[in-house]
Short mmCIF file of C-alpha atoms in Angstrom, two decimals:
data_model
loop_
_atom_site.label_atom_id
_atom_site.label_comp_id
_atom_site.label_asym_id
_atom_site.label_seq_id
_atom_site.Cartn_x
_atom_site.Cartn_y
_atom_site.Cartn_z
CA MET A 1 92.88 -28.35 9.47
CA LYS A 2 92.69 -24.93 10.07
CA TYR A 3 89.92 -23.31 12.32
CA LEU A 4 89.67 -26.84 13.47
CA ASP A 5 92.86 -28.38 15.06
CA GLU A 6 93.70 -25.27 17.23
CA TYR A 7 90.42 -25.69 18.94
CA ARG A 8 91.25 -29.35 19.85
CA ASP A 9 94.03 -28.24 21.79
CA PRO A 10 94.58 -30.40 25.21
CA ALA A 11 96.26 -27.73 27.22
CA LYS A 12 93.40 -25.20 26.39
CA VAL A 13 90.78 -28.10 27.32
CA LYS A 14 92.36 -28.88 30.58
CA ALA A 15 92.37 -24.99 31.49
CA LEU A 16 88.67 -24.74 30.47
CA LEU A 17 87.68 -27.67 32.40
CA LYS A 18 89.45 -26.19 35.37
CA GLU A 19 87.97 -22.75 34.88
CA ILE A 20 84.44 -24.52 35.00
CA GLU A 21 85.18 -26.36 37.86
CA SER A 22 86.31 -23.25 39.80
CA VAL A 23 83.00 -21.31 38.72
CA VAL A 24 80.48 -23.92 39.21
CA THR A 25 78.93 -23.76 42.94
CA LYS A 26 75.51 -25.34 42.35
CA ASN A 27 73.64 -28.02 39.92
CA TRP A 28 72.79 -26.89 36.77
CA ALA A 29 70.96 -28.52 33.79
CA ILE A 30 72.17 -26.98 30.25
CA MET A 31 70.90 -27.91 27.12
CA GLU A 32 73.03 -28.23 24.04
CA ILE A 33 70.43 -27.83 21.15
CA CYS A 34 72.30 -29.26 18.44
CA GLY A 35 72.56 -33.04 17.80
CA GLY A 36 75.75 -32.30 16.32
CA GLN A 37 76.90 -30.83 19.64
CA THR A 38 75.88 -33.89 21.45
CA HIS A 39 77.66 -36.13 19.32
CA ALA A 40 80.82 -34.06 19.78
CA PHE A 41 80.67 -34.07 23.61
CA LEU A 42 80.41 -37.57 23.75
CA HIS A 43 82.75 -38.34 20.90
CA HIS A 44 85.68 -36.21 22.40
CA GLY A 45 84.57 -37.78 25.95
CA LEU A 46 83.79 -34.48 27.26
CA ASP A 47 80.84 -35.16 29.33
CA ALA A 48 82.73 -37.67 31.27
CA MET A 49 85.39 -34.67 32.39
CA LEU A 50 82.74 -32.15 33.32
CA PRO A 51 82.24 -31.45 36.99
CA PRO A 52 79.22 -33.62 38.36
CA GLN A 53 77.22 -30.54 39.27
CA ILE A 54 76.79 -29.84 35.15
CA GLU A 55 74.15 -31.89 33.54
CA LEU A 56 74.05 -31.81 29.83
CA VAL A 57 70.19 -32.08 28.63
CA HIS A 58 70.47 -33.28 24.92
CA GLY A 59 68.05 -31.07 22.66
CA PRO A 60 65.82 -31.91 19.80
CA GLY A 61 68.28 -30.30 17.04
CA CYS A 62 68.27 -33.29 14.69
CA PRO A 63 66.66 -32.36 11.79
CA VAL A 64 66.24 -36.32 10.81
CA CYS A 65 64.96 -37.02 14.31
CA VAL A 66 62.24 -34.61 14.17
CA THR A 67 61.03 -34.96 10.98
CA PRO A 68 57.28 -36.08 11.64
CA LEU A 69 56.61 -39.86 10.42
CA GLU A 70 53.65 -38.70 8.05
CA GLN A 71 56.50 -36.74 6.07
CA ILE A 72 58.94 -40.07 5.85
CA ASP A 73 56.13 -42.16 5.18
CA ARG A 74 54.83 -39.50 2.14
CA ALA A 75 58.72 -39.82 1.18
CA LEU A 76 58.63 -43.67 0.87
CA ALA A 77 55.21 -43.29 -1.38
CA ILE A 78 56.85 -41.00 -3.65
CA ALA A 79 59.96 -42.83 -3.87
CA SER A 80 58.29 -45.87 -4.81
CA ARG A 81 56.73 -44.53 -7.64
CA PRO A 82 58.45 -45.70 -10.95
CA ASP A 83 58.19 -42.31 -12.72
CA VAL A 84 60.46 -40.88 -9.66
CA ILE A 85 64.06 -40.33 -8.62
CA PHE A 86 63.95 -39.47 -5.37
CA THR A 87 66.84 -37.63 -3.90
CA SER A 88 67.72 -36.73 -0.50
CA TYR A 89 70.51 -36.42 2.07
CA GLY A 90 72.29 -39.47 2.83
CA ASP A 91 71.12 -39.54 6.58
CA MET A 92 67.44 -39.79 5.80
CA LEU A 93 67.81 -42.94 4.07
CA ARG A 94 67.98 -45.24 7.17
CA VAL A 95 65.08 -43.34 9.38
CA PRO A 96 62.28 -45.96 9.93
CA GLY A 97 59.01 -45.04 8.40
CA SER A 98 55.99 -46.93 9.54
CA THR A 99 56.87 -49.91 7.56
CA LYS A 100 60.15 -49.32 6.01
CA ASP A 101 62.67 -46.84 5.19
CA LEU A 102 64.05 -45.48 1.80
CA PHE A 103 66.86 -48.04 1.71
CA THR A 104 64.03 -50.69 1.54
CA VAL A 105 62.39 -48.64 -1.43
CA ARG A 106 65.65 -48.47 -3.25
CA ALA A 107 66.30 -52.72 -2.52
CA GLN A 108 62.80 -52.81 -4.10
CA GLY A 109 63.54 -50.97 -7.44
CA GLY A 110 62.66 -47.41 -6.36
CA ASN A 111 65.22 -45.07 -7.99
CA VAL A 112 66.64 -43.32 -4.56
CA ARG A 113 69.68 -41.44 -4.86
CA THR A 114 71.82 -39.44 -2.15
CA VAL A 115 73.19 -36.02 -2.71
CA TYR A 116 75.77 -33.85 -0.73
CA SER A 117 74.16 -30.58 -2.20
CA PRO A 118 70.35 -29.93 -3.21
CA LEU A 119 71.64 -28.39 -6.36
CA GLU A 120 73.03 -32.13 -7.64
CA ALA A 121 69.17 -32.90 -7.48
CA VAL A 122 68.33 -29.97 -9.82
CA GLN A 123 70.94 -31.39 -11.93
CA ILE A 124 69.66 -34.77 -11.97
CA ALA A 125 66.31 -33.24 -13.11
CA GLU A 126 67.91 -31.56 -16.21
CA ALA A 127 69.47 -34.73 -17.10
CA ASN A 128 66.34 -36.99 -16.76
CA PRO A 129 63.57 -34.79 -18.44
CA ASP A 130 61.17 -38.02 -18.62
CA LYS A 131 61.42 -38.61 -14.90
CA GLN A 132 60.00 -36.66 -11.87
CA VAL A 133 62.85 -35.56 -9.57
CA VAL A 134 62.03 -35.06 -6.05
CA PHE A 135 64.50 -33.74 -3.62
CA PHE A 136 63.45 -34.12 0.22
CA ALA A 137 64.06 -30.87 1.77
CA ILE A 138 64.33 -31.37 5.36
CA GLY A 139 66.71 -29.43 7.97
CA PHE A 140 67.01 -26.58 10.25
CA GLU A 141 67.91 -23.18 9.14
CA THR A 142 71.60 -24.04 8.56
CA THR A 143 70.11 -25.98 5.85
CA ALA A 144 67.66 -23.99 4.54
CA PRO A 145 69.56 -21.48 2.11
CA ALA A 146 70.92 -24.25 0.17
CA ASN A 147 67.42 -26.12 -0.22
CA ALA A 148 65.76 -22.54 -1.25
CA MET A 149 68.55 -22.01 -3.83
CA ALA A 150 67.67 -25.34 -5.42
CA VAL A 151 64.20 -24.37 -5.62
CA LEU A 152 65.17 -20.76 -6.98
CA GLN A 153 67.24 -22.25 -9.35
CA ALA A 154 64.75 -24.87 -10.84
CA LYS A 155 62.25 -21.79 -10.95
CA ASN A 156 65.08 -19.67 -12.99
CA LYS A 157 65.92 -22.54 -15.05
CA ASN A 158 62.48 -23.37 -15.92
CA ILE A 159 62.97 -27.17 -14.81
CA LYS A 160 59.51 -28.63 -14.62
CA ASN A 161 60.23 -31.85 -13.41
CA PHE A 162 61.67 -31.00 -10.20
CA SER A 163 60.07 -30.58 -6.77
CA VAL A 164 60.70 -30.53 -3.17
CA LEU A 165 59.33 -32.49 0.00
CA VAL A 166 59.72 -29.92 2.37
CA SER A 167 59.95 -30.52 6.13
CA HIS A 168 61.97 -27.41 7.31
CA VAL A 169 62.43 -26.59 11.29
CA ARG A 170 63.19 -23.52 13.23
CA VAL A 171 65.50 -23.56 16.14
CA PRO A 172 63.87 -20.52 18.34
CA PRO A 173 60.10 -21.79 18.24
CA ALA A 174 61.24 -25.30 19.83
CA MET A 175 63.16 -23.30 22.45
CA GLU A 176 60.23 -21.54 23.53
CA ALA A 177 58.45 -24.55 23.54
CA ILE A 178 60.94 -26.45 25.72
CA LEU A 179 61.04 -23.46 27.98
CA GLY A 180 57.49 -23.20 28.23
CA SER A 181 56.65 -26.68 29.21
CA LYS A 182 55.64 -27.61 32.66
CA THR A 183 58.40 -30.61 32.59
CA ASN A 184 61.12 -28.32 31.39
CA ARG A 185 64.31 -28.52 33.42
CA VAL A 186 66.63 -26.39 31.03
CA GLU A 187 68.47 -23.76 32.91
CA ALA A 188 70.56 -22.47 30.05
CA PHE A 189 71.07 -23.21 26.23
CA LEU A 190 74.05 -23.63 23.94
CA ALA A 191 72.79 -22.41 20.77
CA ALA A 192 73.76 -24.06 17.69
CA GLY A 193 76.52 -22.32 15.93
CA HIS A 194 75.85 -23.13 12.50
CA VAL A 195 72.23 -22.25 12.58
CA CYS A 196 73.34 -18.69 13.97
CA ALA A 197 76.06 -18.55 11.14
CA VAL A 198 72.83 -18.38 9.02
CA MET A 199 70.31 -16.66 11.20
CA GLY A 200 72.53 -14.47 13.42
CA PHE A 201 71.36 -14.48 17.19
CA HIS A 202 69.13 -11.35 17.32
CA GLU A 203 66.10 -13.85 18.00
CA TYR A 204 67.64 -14.95 21.17
CA PRO A 205 67.81 -11.69 23.68
CA PRO A 206 63.93 -11.48 23.89
CA ILE A 207 64.21 -15.12 24.50
CA ALA A 208 66.64 -14.96 27.19
CA GLY A 209 64.81 -12.28 28.78
CA LYS A 210 61.47 -13.79 28.91
CA TYR A 211 62.14 -17.10 30.12
CA ASN A 212 65.50 -15.52 32.51
CA VAL A 213 67.56 -18.12 30.44
CA PRO A 214 71.49 -17.80 29.56
CA ILE A 215 71.64 -18.46 25.65
CA VAL A 216 75.27 -19.04 24.56
CA VAL A 217 76.08 -19.19 20.63
CA THR A 218 78.48 -22.38 20.72
CA GLY A 219 80.65 -23.77 18.16
CA PHE A 220 81.42 -27.45 17.56
CA GLU A 221 84.97 -28.38 18.87
CA PRO A 222 86.04 -29.28 22.30
CA ILE A 223 87.34 -25.79 23.07
CA ASP A 224 84.21 -24.26 21.62
CA LEU A 225 81.81 -26.45 23.46
CA LEU A 226 83.71 -25.89 26.84
CA ASN A 227 83.98 -22.21 26.18
CA GLY A 228 80.02 -22.15 25.75
CA LEU A 229 79.76 -23.99 28.91
CA LEU A 230 81.76 -21.78 30.62
CA ALA A 231 79.92 -18.49 29.74
CA ALA A 232 76.52 -20.15 30.61
CA VAL A 233 77.91 -21.50 34.05
CA LYS A 234 79.19 -17.86 34.78
CA GLN A 235 75.99 -16.34 33.59
CA LEU A 236 73.95 -18.93 36.08
CA GLU A 237 76.26 -18.34 38.84
CA GLY A 238 75.98 -14.93 38.83
CA GLY A 239 72.20 -14.77 38.23
CA GLN A 240 72.35 -13.34 34.70
CA ALA A 241 70.52 -13.94 31.57
CA PHE A 242 71.45 -12.74 28.26
CA ALA A 243 72.29 -13.94 24.58
CA GLU A 244 76.06 -13.90 23.93
CA ASN A 245 78.35 -15.23 21.27
CA GLN A 246 80.99 -17.58 21.98
CA TYR A 247 81.30 -18.72 18.15
CA GLN A 248 82.66 -15.53 16.93
CA ARG A 249 84.84 -16.80 14.08
CA ALA A 250 81.68 -17.70 12.27
CA VAL A 251 78.69 -15.98 13.93
CA LYS A 252 77.54 -12.42 13.29
CA PHE A 253 74.66 -10.90 15.37
CA ASP A 254 72.80 -10.40 12.19
CA GLY A 255 74.11 -13.73 10.41
CA ASN A 256 73.92 -13.97 6.65
CA GLU A 257 71.53 -11.60 5.56
CA SER A 258 71.88 -12.71 1.84
CA ALA A 259 71.05 -16.27 2.87
CA GLN A 260 68.04 -14.89 4.97
CA LYS A 261 66.69 -12.81 2.08
CA THR A 262 66.68 -15.97 -0.24
CA ILE A 263 64.96 -18.22 2.37
CA GLN A 264 62.44 -15.51 2.96
CA SER A 265 61.55 -15.42 -0.89
CA VAL A 266 61.29 -19.25 -1.18
CA PHE A 267 59.69 -20.11 2.09
CA GLN A 268 57.18 -18.92 4.50
CA SER A 269 56.61 -19.44 8.24
CA THR A 270 54.13 -22.35 8.79
CA ASP A 271 53.08 -24.90 11.78
CA ARG A 272 55.01 -27.85 12.06
CA LYS A 273 54.72 -31.12 13.51
CA TRP A 274 57.95 -32.43 15.17
CA ARG A 275 58.32 -36.33 15.52
CA GLY A 276 57.94 -37.30 19.13
CA ILE A 277 57.04 -33.72 20.26
CA GLY A 278 53.91 -32.72 18.47
CA VAL A 279 52.96 -29.52 16.47
CA ILE A 280 54.90 -26.34 17.68
CA PRO A 281 52.99 -23.01 15.95
CA GLN A 282 55.11 -21.39 13.73
CA SER A 283 58.28 -23.50 13.86
CA GLY A 284 58.90 -24.08 10.24
CA TRP A 285 58.91 -23.22 6.87
CA GLY A 286 57.13 -24.19 4.02
CA LEU A 287 57.11 -22.99 0.10
CA SER A 288 55.91 -19.89 -0.21
CA ALA A 289 53.00 -18.81 -2.52
CA GLU A 290 55.16 -17.84 -5.33
CA PHE A 291 56.74 -21.63 -5.15
CA GLN A 292 54.23 -23.75 -4.57
CA GLU A 293 54.41 -25.44 -8.16
CA PHE A 294 57.49 -26.95 -6.68
CA ASP A 295 55.39 -28.65 -3.78
CA ALA A 296 55.71 -32.49 -4.36
CA GLU A 297 52.71 -33.05 -1.65
CA LYS A 298 50.77 -31.23 -4.19
CA ARG A 299 52.06 -32.94 -7.31
CA PHE A 300 51.92 -36.19 -5.90
CA ASP A 301 48.85 -37.66 -4.29
CA VAL A 302 50.13 -38.37 -0.62
CA GLU A 303 47.32 -37.17 1.62
CA ASN A 304 46.20 -40.24 3.12
CA ILE A 305 49.02 -41.42 5.04
CA PHE A 306 48.51 -44.10 7.87
CA THR A 307 51.10 -43.56 10.60
CA GLN A 308 52.16 -45.91 13.00
CA GLU A 309 55.41 -45.59 15.55
CA SER A 310 56.78 -48.11 17.31
CA SER A 311 55.21 -48.80 20.85
CA LEU A 312 58.73 -49.33 22.42
CA CYS A 313 60.59 -46.21 21.20
CA ILE A 314 60.66 -43.26 23.58
CA ALA A 315 62.00 -40.83 21.09
CA GLY A 316 59.70 -38.10 22.25
CA GLU A 317 61.06 -37.90 25.63
CA ILE A 318 64.64 -38.24 24.40
CA LEU A 319 64.07 -35.34 22.28
CA GLN A 320 62.58 -33.19 24.51
CA GLY A 321 65.63 -33.89 26.86
CA LEU A 322 63.12 -35.68 29.67
CA LYS A 323 64.94 -39.17 29.30
CA LYS A 324 68.52 -40.09 28.35
CA PRO A 325 69.13 -43.03 25.90
CA PRO A 326 70.23 -46.04 28.30
CA GLN A 327 66.76 -45.10 30.08
CA CYS A 328 64.97 -46.64 27.37
CA SER A 329 64.17 -50.26 27.47
CA ALA A 330 64.82 -51.08 23.84
CA PHE A 331 67.97 -49.12 23.99
CA GLY A 332 71.12 -51.59 22.54
CA LYS A 333 68.35 -54.61 22.44
CA GLN A 334 65.74 -54.22 19.96
CA CYS A 335 67.06 -51.07 19.12
CA THR A 336 70.40 -50.59 17.57
CA GLN A 337 72.42 -48.87 15.04
CA GLN A 338 71.59 -51.80 12.66
CA THR A 339 68.13 -52.10 13.58
CA PRO A 340 66.78 -48.52 14.56
CA LEU A 341 63.30 -48.27 15.93
CA GLY A 342 63.44 -44.59 16.28
CA ALA A 343 65.32 -41.76 14.33
CA PRO A 344 67.56 -40.80 17.09
CA MET A 345 69.26 -43.90 16.62
CA VAL A 346 69.77 -43.40 13.00
CA SER A 347 71.24 -40.04 12.51
CA ALA A 348 74.73 -38.87 12.98
CA GLU A 349 73.09 -35.98 15.55
CA GLY A 350 70.69 -38.34 17.27
CA ALA A 351 71.40 -38.86 20.90
CA CYS A 352 70.59 -42.45 20.85
CA ALA A 353 73.10 -43.14 18.29
CA ALA A 354 75.66 -41.01 20.49
CA TYR A 355 74.96 -43.05 23.48
CA TYR A 356 75.20 -46.10 21.29
CA ARG A 357 78.66 -45.36 19.86
CA TYR A 358 80.22 -43.88 22.87
CA HIS A 359 78.37 -45.05 26.13
CA ARG A 360 77.57 -48.63 24.98
CA GLU A 361 78.47 -49.84 28.60
CA GLU A 362 75.40 -48.27 29.67
CA ILE A 363 73.34 -50.56 28.06
CA LYS A 364 71.33 -52.73 30.54
CA ALA A 365 71.64 -56.22 31.14
CA MET B 1 73.27 -32.49 9.52
CA CYS B 2 74.17 -28.93 10.47
CA LEU B 3 77.66 -30.23 10.14
CA GLY B 4 79.54 -27.17 8.58
CA ILE B 5 83.31 -27.46 7.65
CA PRO B 6 85.73 -24.73 7.16
CA GLY B 7 87.41 -25.20 3.83
CA LYS B 8 90.06 -22.73 1.94
CA ILE B 9 88.78 -21.32 -1.47
CA VAL B 10 91.19 -22.13 -4.05
CA GLU B 11 89.51 -21.19 -7.20
CA ILE B 12 86.24 -19.33 -8.10
CA TYR B 13 84.17 -19.55 -11.09
CA GLU B 14 80.55 -19.43 -12.48
CA LYS B 15 78.27 -22.28 -13.06
CA ASP B 16 74.61 -22.03 -13.75
CA SER B 17 75.05 -18.19 -13.31
CA LEU B 18 75.86 -19.22 -9.50
CA LYS B 19 79.31 -17.89 -8.09
CA MET B 20 80.86 -21.41 -7.23
CA ALA B 21 84.36 -22.45 -6.01
CA LYS B 22 87.00 -25.13 -5.59
CA VAL B 23 86.93 -25.57 -1.96
CA ASP B 24 89.86 -27.66 0.03
CA PHE B 25 89.53 -29.54 3.24
CA GLY B 26 92.61 -30.57 4.24
CA GLY B 27 93.58 -32.23 0.92
CA ILE B 28 90.29 -32.89 -0.19
CA ALA B 29 88.81 -30.64 -2.75
CA LYS B 30 85.03 -30.32 -3.22
CA GLU B 31 82.78 -27.85 -5.12
CA ALA B 32 80.87 -25.30 -3.12
CA CYS B 33 78.18 -22.73 -3.70
CA LEU B 34 79.28 -19.03 -2.95
CA ALA B 35 75.97 -17.31 -3.62
CA TYR B 36 75.46 -16.48 -0.27
CA THR B 37 79.07 -15.34 0.47
CA PRO B 38 79.55 -13.08 -2.87
CA GLU B 39 82.41 -11.00 -1.42
CA ALA B 40 84.59 -14.22 -1.00
CA GLU B 41 88.11 -14.48 -2.36
CA VAL B 42 90.64 -17.09 -3.27
CA GLY B 43 92.81 -17.87 -0.10
CA GLN B 44 89.70 -17.19 2.14
CA TYR B 45 88.17 -19.79 4.32
CA ALA B 46 84.63 -20.44 4.32
CA LEU B 47 82.22 -22.70 6.49
CA ILE B 48 80.81 -25.03 3.93
CA HIS B 49 77.33 -26.88 4.70
CA VAL B 50 75.72 -29.07 2.26
CA GLY B 51 77.49 -27.83 -0.72
CA PHE B 52 77.12 -23.98 0.38
CA ALA B 53 79.30 -21.33 1.72
CA ILE B 54 77.09 -20.02 4.71
CA THR B 55 79.65 -17.58 6.13
CA LEU B 56 83.34 -16.79 5.84
CA MET B 57 85.83 -17.52 8.78
CA ASP B 58 86.80 -14.23 10.64
CA GLU B 59 90.56 -14.47 11.25
CA GLU B 60 90.68 -11.72 13.61
CA GLU B 61 87.81 -13.16 15.93
CA ALA B 62 89.50 -16.59 15.44
CA GLN B 63 92.94 -15.19 16.76
CA GLU B 64 91.45 -13.30 19.63
CA THR B 65 89.44 -16.11 21.04
CA LEU B 66 92.46 -18.55 20.75
CA ARG B 67 94.58 -15.71 22.39
CA LEU B 68 92.31 -15.32 25.56
CA LEU B 69 92.13 -19.23 25.91
CA GLN B 70 96.09 -19.05 25.84
CA GLU B 71 95.92 -16.45 28.59
CA MET B 72 93.81 -18.65 30.46
CA ALA B 73 95.95 -21.95 30.04
CA ASP B 74 99.12 -19.74 30.97
CA LEU B 75 97.32 -18.78 34.05
CA GLU B 76 96.38 -22.35 35.15
CA ASP B 77 99.92 -23.32 34.56
CA GLU B 78 100.95 -20.83 36.99
CA ILE B 79 98.59 -21.76 39.91
CA PRO B 80 99.75 -24.67 41.45
CA GLY B 81 97.15 -27.69 41.89
#
């Protein structure tokens, strides 16, 4: 497929690997923020081909993984109601809550449906006026324009039986939280290309300057990933730290301003708790004052939620890049893709799922 | 979840007062919303995420990236070892 296949050309991959090898002289820890990039690195076996000086630190860019347990439990409570059709992106269905997941709710008779686009959830609401239709609006900046448009459509069409359970998070505050942490090891970032397709990368030069850290906007194909790494290594070796773009075919400095405008009208900045990490100030979006009527948390009584995380799961340390999945005692044993203890084992962007799929040889005996 | 796939816009139409498109992903056709890329035209490629075009692909930039990489690959070929 155009814009994908030509970025998987083995000759160019080889040339980039050689170039990285010739530039690198010291050890560097580079974080790819986005879980999609973690999977791409491992899927293509690129992590094993990199020079040993480069350590990939896997970031928290997995929306399914960082959606707080309380919010999963609220989703489970709402989805269990007989008057509700609960709609969600497919990858949320197997994320473990305190006692069960959305699949279990469906097996127990709950009306849980997966949608490809949030506009489908609005259509389901229109087609089922006697039901409350709730959409689980999770995701990073990439997904926010779509989720915002669903709410806007519901308002424009005066659809009263539609609401959203919002758990939106943003990348730049998480990067600052990582860089500001005492345990931080990250020396450069590969910034998430599709987040930047929406938001641009004007938020990154101040972060690069303040923390003296290279930030390279990077795509998802093998050549993109290596090109991003090469740029980061060149900056690190040259003692430089600035924001640059290696994903020019999809990302402009200012991003998609039309999408940003809609996000800003439907959502407002708010503190968000990240599962396994904790509260990061102003790190997410909630519904703005004008759209409060669509807030599922207000429409349904889901305030008193008692949560309980697995005592074995070390998802928090994984998501902060402090440990790698094979360092977890439960990895590949009590915790597998069939029986996940934590969200990173579920998601197609979770680091544990990536290691389980592509590095199973590392499961300890 | 931030998976975005470039697809070719093959048809543009309006639905529920939103600009929509039929998008071809190497033989698989899906519907996508063009509300955030109103300038999109049939034949262009858009990056589609959860049923929305979040940006149009920039062909010139794509070619430039590939040209620079080809130069690097050609150079590698010339250097023994």
